[in-house]
Short mmCIF file of C-alpha atoms and ligand atoms in Angstrom, two decimals:
data_model
loop_
_atom_site.label_atom_id
_atom_site.label_comp_id
_atom_site.label_asym_id
_atom_site.label_seq_id
_atom_site.Cartn_x
_atom_site.Cartn_y
_atom_site.Cartn_z
CA MET A 1 0.00 0.00 0.00
CA GLY A 2 1.38 3.40 -0.96
CA TYR A 3 1.52 6.37 1.35
CA LYS A 4 2.72 9.99 1.35
CA GLY A 5 6.09 10.27 3.03
CA LYS A 6 8.18 13.22 4.14
CA PHE A 7 11.68 13.75 2.79
CA LYS A 8 14.35 16.36 3.42
CA VAL A 9 17.04 16.49 0.75
CA TRP A 10 20.13 18.69 0.79
CA ARG A 11 20.16 20.98 -2.24
CA GLY A 12 23.02 23.25 -3.13
CA ASP A 13 26.56 23.36 -4.47
CA ALA A 14 30.10 24.21 -3.39
CA SER A 15 29.02 27.73 -2.43
CA GLY A 16 26.41 26.49 0.07
CA GLY A 17 22.98 24.97 0.35
CA ASP A 18 20.17 23.85 2.59
CA LEU A 19 17.74 21.03 3.34
CA LYS A 20 14.56 21.22 1.25
CA ASP A 21 11.27 19.60 2.29
CA PHE A 22 9.31 17.29 0.02
CA GLU A 23 6.13 15.28 0.33
CA VAL A 24 6.31 12.33 -1.96
CA GLU A 25 4.50 9.12 -2.83
CA ILE A 26 6.12 5.96 -1.45
CA ASN A 27 5.17 2.47 -2.61
CA GLU A 28 5.74 -0.97 -1.20
CA GLY A 29 9.18 -2.44 -1.90
CA GLU A 30 10.83 0.89 -2.75
CA VAL A 31 14.29 2.03 -1.70
CA VAL A 32 15.56 5.55 -1.02
CA LEU A 33 16.98 5.82 -4.55
CA ASP A 34 13.47 5.19 -5.99
CA ILE A 35 12.20 8.16 -4.02
CA ILE A 36 15.03 10.42 -5.20
CA HIS A 37 14.20 9.36 -8.77
CA ARG A 38 10.51 10.16 -8.15
CA LEU A 39 11.47 13.61 -6.86
CA GLN A 40 13.53 14.16 -10.02
CA ALA A 41 10.61 13.03 -12.18
CA THR A 42 7.89 15.03 -10.43
CA GLN A 43 9.17 17.92 -8.33
CA ALA A 44 12.88 18.65 -8.74
CA PRO A 45 14.09 17.79 -12.26
CA ASP A 46 17.49 19.38 -11.62
CA MET A 47 18.23 17.43 -8.43
CA ALA A 48 21.66 15.79 -8.86
CA CYS A 49 22.49 12.31 -7.61
CA ARG A 50 24.91 9.63 -8.78
CA TRP A 51 23.84 6.07 -9.47
CA ASN A 52 24.36 3.30 -12.00
CA CYS A 53 23.30 -0.21 -11.04
CA LYS A 54 20.53 0.06 -8.43
CA ALA A 55 21.81 -3.28 -7.18
CA GLY A 56 24.44 -2.39 -4.59
CA LYS A 57 27.28 -3.21 -6.95
CA CYS A 58 28.57 -0.04 -8.63
CA GLY A 59 29.22 1.94 -5.43
CA SER A 60 27.94 5.24 -6.92
CA CYS A 61 24.83 6.06 -4.87
CA SER A 62 26.54 6.64 -1.50
CA ALA A 63 24.90 9.30 0.66
CA GLU A 64 24.04 9.95 4.30
CA ILE A 65 20.51 8.87 5.20
CA ASN A 66 19.26 10.15 8.53
CA GLY A 67 22.92 10.83 9.29
CA LYS A 68 24.16 7.32 8.48
CA PRO A 69 26.45 6.71 5.51
CA ARG A 70 24.65 4.20 3.26
CA LEU A 71 23.92 3.19 -0.32
CA MET A 72 20.62 4.79 -1.41
CA CYS A 73 19.76 1.79 -3.58
CA MET A 74 20.15 -0.66 -0.70
CA THR A 75 18.20 1.29 1.90
CA ARG A 76 14.62 0.04 1.97
CA MET A 77 11.87 2.49 2.79
CA SER A 78 10.32 -0.22 4.97
CA THR A 79 13.14 0.35 7.50
CA PHE A 80 11.56 3.73 8.38
CA GLU A 81 8.26 4.50 10.09
CA GLN A 82 5.68 5.89 7.66
CA ASP A 83 5.46 9.17 9.60
CA GLU A 84 9.25 9.50 9.90
CA THR A 85 10.99 12.23 7.92
CA VAL A 86 13.83 10.74 5.89
CA THR A 87 16.79 13.10 5.49
CA VAL A 88 19.25 12.58 2.64
CA THR A 89 22.49 14.55 2.55
CA PRO A 90 25.72 14.20 0.53
CA LEU A 91 28.81 12.42 1.91
CA ARG A 92 30.27 14.82 4.45
CA THR A 93 33.96 14.10 4.00
CA PHE A 94 34.21 15.07 0.34
CA PRO A 95 33.53 18.45 -1.33
CA VAL A 96 30.02 18.89 -2.71
CA ILE A 97 29.65 19.41 -6.45
CA LYS A 98 25.84 19.63 -6.56
CA ASP A 99 23.06 18.31 -4.31
CA LEU A 100 23.90 14.68 -3.47
CA VAL A 101 26.95 14.50 -5.74
CA THR A 102 30.38 14.91 -4.17
CA ASP A 103 33.88 15.06 -5.60
CA VAL A 104 35.45 11.76 -4.58
CA GLY A 105 38.77 12.52 -6.31
CA PHE A 106 40.57 12.21 -2.95
CA ASN A 107 40.05 8.45 -3.21
CA TYR A 108 41.43 8.22 -6.75
CA ALA A 109 44.51 10.14 -5.64
CA LYS A 110 45.00 7.76 -2.69
CA ALA A 111 44.56 4.74 -4.98
CA ARG A 112 47.32 6.04 -7.24
CA GLU A 113 49.69 6.39 -4.27
CA VAL A 114 49.65 2.63 -3.59
CA LYS A 115 52.49 1.02 -5.55
CA SER A 116 51.10 -1.69 -7.82
CA PHE A 117 51.69 -5.43 -7.35
CA THR A 118 55.45 -6.04 -7.59
CA PRO A 119 56.32 -9.68 -8.38
CA PRO A 120 59.92 -11.01 -8.24
CA LYS A 121 61.90 -9.79 -11.26
CA ASP A 122 62.97 -13.31 -12.30
CA LEU A 123 59.37 -14.59 -12.60
CA LYS A 124 57.62 -14.18 -15.92
CA PRO A 125 53.84 -13.87 -16.25
CA GLY A 126 52.54 -17.46 -16.37
CA GLU A 127 55.10 -18.61 -13.84
CA TYR A 128 53.30 -17.15 -10.83
CA ARG A 129 52.25 -19.87 -8.35
CA MET A 130 50.61 -19.45 -4.98
CA GLN A 131 48.78 -21.62 -2.44
CA GLN A 132 44.99 -21.66 -2.36
CA ILE A 133 45.10 -20.51 1.28
CA ASP A 134 46.89 -17.32 0.19
CA VAL A 135 44.28 -16.73 -2.52
CA GLU A 136 41.47 -17.12 0.01
CA ARG A 137 43.03 -14.83 2.60
CA SER A 138 42.66 -11.75 0.40
CA GLN A 139 39.51 -12.82 -1.46
CA GLU A 140 37.30 -10.87 0.93
CA PHE A 141 39.06 -7.59 0.13
CA ARG A 142 38.34 -8.04 -3.58
CA LYS A 143 34.62 -7.64 -2.91
CA CYS A 144 35.12 -3.88 -2.44
CA ILE A 145 32.79 -1.88 -4.73
CA GLU A 146 34.62 1.41 -4.06
CA CYS A 147 31.57 3.14 -2.62
CA TYR A 148 33.88 5.13 -0.31
CA LEU A 149 31.48 4.86 2.61
CA CYS A 150 34.37 3.68 4.78
CA GLN A 151 36.56 6.56 3.58
CA ASN A 152 33.72 8.98 4.33
CA THR A 153 33.13 7.59 7.81
CA CYS A 154 36.61 7.23 9.28
CA HIS A 155 36.97 10.05 11.80
CA ALA A 156 40.66 10.41 10.96
CA VAL A 157 39.61 12.25 7.79
CA ARG A 158 35.94 13.06 8.46
CA ASP A 159 36.82 15.30 11.39
CA HIS A 160 40.36 16.22 10.36
CA GLU A 161 40.65 17.70 6.88
CA GLU A 162 44.34 18.27 7.64
CA ASN A 163 44.98 14.49 7.75
CA LYS A 164 43.86 13.94 4.17
CA GLU A 165 47.32 14.44 2.76
CA SER A 166 49.00 11.85 5.01
CA PHE A 167 46.25 9.25 5.50
CA ALA A 168 45.16 6.85 2.78
CA GLY A 169 41.98 5.82 4.62
CA PRO A 170 40.66 2.33 5.37
CA ARG A 171 39.94 1.32 1.76
CA TYR A 172 43.52 1.90 0.61
CA LEU A 173 45.19 0.64 3.78
CA MET A 174 43.18 -2.51 3.14
CA ARG A 175 44.72 -2.63 -0.36
CA VAL A 176 48.20 -2.25 1.18
CA ALA A 177 47.37 -5.07 3.63
CA GLU A 178 46.18 -7.25 0.75
CA LEU A 179 49.44 -6.71 -1.14
CA ASP A 180 51.47 -7.30 2.03
CA MET A 181 49.75 -10.70 2.40
CA HIS A 182 50.50 -11.62 -1.21
CA PRO A 183 53.28 -14.24 -1.23
CA LEU A 184 54.69 -12.97 -4.54
CA ASP A 185 54.74 -9.27 -3.75
CA THR A 186 58.26 -8.00 -3.09
CA ALA A 187 57.64 -4.33 -2.18
CA ASP A 188 58.11 -3.26 1.44
CA ARG A 189 54.43 -2.68 2.23
CA LYS A 190 54.94 -2.46 6.01
CA LYS A 191 57.31 0.47 5.68
CA ALA A 192 55.05 2.12 3.11
CA ALA A 193 51.97 1.59 5.32
CA GLN A 194 53.66 3.50 8.14
CA GLU A 195 55.60 6.13 6.25
CA GLU A 196 53.50 6.81 3.14
CA HIS A 197 49.91 5.77 3.85
CA GLY A 198 49.50 6.88 7.49
CA LEU A 199 48.64 3.56 9.15
CA GLY A 200 49.35 5.20 12.52
CA PHE A 201 46.31 7.50 12.09
CA CYS A 202 43.99 4.49 12.41
CA ASN A 203 43.11 3.92 16.05
CA ILE A 204 40.87 0.92 15.32
CA THR A 205 37.51 2.55 15.94
CA LYS A 206 35.98 0.13 13.39
CA CYS A 207 33.45 2.67 12.04
CA CYS A 208 34.70 1.79 8.54
CA THR A 209 33.75 -1.85 9.04
CA GLU A 210 30.31 -0.93 10.37
CA VAL A 211 29.29 0.96 7.23
CA CYS A 212 30.77 -1.35 4.59
CA PRO A 213 27.88 -2.59 2.41
CA GLU A 214 29.95 -5.61 1.36
CA HIS A 215 30.45 -6.56 5.03
CA ILE A 216 34.21 -6.73 4.60
CA HIS A 217 36.00 -7.08 7.93
CA ILE A 218 38.24 -4.13 7.11
CA THR A 219 39.54 -3.58 10.62
CA ASP A 220 39.80 -7.14 11.93
CA ASN A 221 41.10 -8.84 8.80
CA ALA A 222 43.14 -6.09 7.11
CA LEU A 223 44.10 -3.17 9.36
CA ILE A 224 44.79 -4.90 12.68
CA PRO A 225 46.85 -7.74 11.10
CA LEU A 226 48.80 -5.10 9.12
CA LYS A 227 49.50 -3.16 12.31
CA GLU A 228 50.64 -6.38 13.99
CA ARG A 229 52.99 -7.22 11.15
CA VAL A 230 54.44 -3.69 11.23
CA VAL A 231 55.09 -3.98 14.98
CA ASP A 232 56.53 -7.50 14.60
CA LYS A 233 58.96 -6.23 12.01
CA LYS A 234 59.96 -3.20 14.06
CA TYR A 235 60.51 -5.02 17.35
CA ASP A 236 61.59 -8.47 16.18
CA PRO A 237 65.05 -8.92 17.86
CA LEU A 238 66.35 -10.99 14.92
CA VAL A 239 65.36 -8.31 12.41
CA TRP A 240 66.95 -5.68 14.69
CA LEU A 241 70.20 -7.71 14.91
CA GLY A 242 70.20 -8.34 11.16
CA ASN A 243 69.81 -4.62 10.44
CA LYS A 244 72.57 -3.75 12.91
CA ILE A 245 75.01 -6.24 11.36
CA ARG A 246 74.08 -5.04 7.87
CA ARG A 247 74.68 -1.41 8.90
CA ARG A 248 78.04 -2.27 10.50
CA THR A 249 79.17 -4.30 7.46
CA SER A 250 78.32 -1.49 5.06
CA SER A 251 80.12 1.13 7.21
CA ASP A 252 83.22 -1.15 7.49
CA ALA A 253 83.36 -1.54 3.71
FE1 SF4 B 1 32.82 0.58 0.24
FE2 SF4 B 1 33.49 -1.47 1.85
FE3 SF4 B 1 34.99 -0.89 -0.29
FE4 SF4 B 1 34.99 0.75 1.80
S1 SF4 B 1 35.76 -1.37 1.75
S2 SF4 B 1 34.89 1.36 -0.34
S3 SF4 B 1 32.89 0.60 2.49
S4 SF4 B 1 32.89 -1.60 -0.28
FE1 F3S B 2 39.27 4.71 10.71
FE2 F3S B 2 38.51 2.22 10.38
FE3 F3S B 2 40.75 2.77 11.60
S1 F3S B 2 37.23 3.94 10.90
S2 F3S B 2 40.33 4.67 12.61
S3 F3S B 2 40.32 3.21 9.51
S4 F3S B 2 39.37 1.15 12.10
FE1 FES B 3 24.97 1.11 -7.77
FE2 FES B 3 23.63 1.98 -5.63
S1 FES B 3 23.29 2.47 -7.71
S2 FES B 3 25.45 0.78 -5.67
#
């Protein structure tokens, strides 16, 4: 059975904006993205929003719904009371372009900063071999749809614009962790995680994991193990001794 629902949608651009009120028809089985489309079709033809698949797979329709970062196409209207006002605002961490569309270029820049897979030089393509257990370990991370909800939510950037330069955010630290687990990757990912991607900014609040629509265990399976491996490497007495001997040998030479 359909009903008239109340919506507040943020309208504006980089110079500023405000929440606008709408009364709109809502039908059984609809999701928030359906309602935004109905508003575009009936009341606000110039309302901007990003979407592609309407199936929770392209990662484009991220927004904040009643203050929670979510995919609009995966948020059922049946999760709200019929007399509840549903408020839709753009992702807060990224600059607004127009209405619900933000500039997520920060994430592309961070993706480019992660050095690509670096196999041993003497292995040719076709000669790569790895155990099934190593394939499975990182399989979960490959489910990422790059919706950037985790990047938007992590307080290390959400509340601290100044950290953006030094902190890659959970999605790209997860990529570093994935490469660090890869048995054929030769780059020093632990050093890079600390020195280039700001692993130290993460204080394990797990908000990234809570909002991930793919239910990836970002914190428990990627970030915490990466932190542990970094610490192991730093404080392992054998590694320390090895480094000391190597330093002494090179200064003697
Ligand atoms: Fe989205 Fe999850 Fe990927 Fe983050 S890790 S970008 S929340 S799918
Ligand atoms: Fe941020 Fe996730 Fe760490 S929310 S602080 S990256 S656990
Ligand atoms: Fe593709 Fe929502 S439209 S994830």
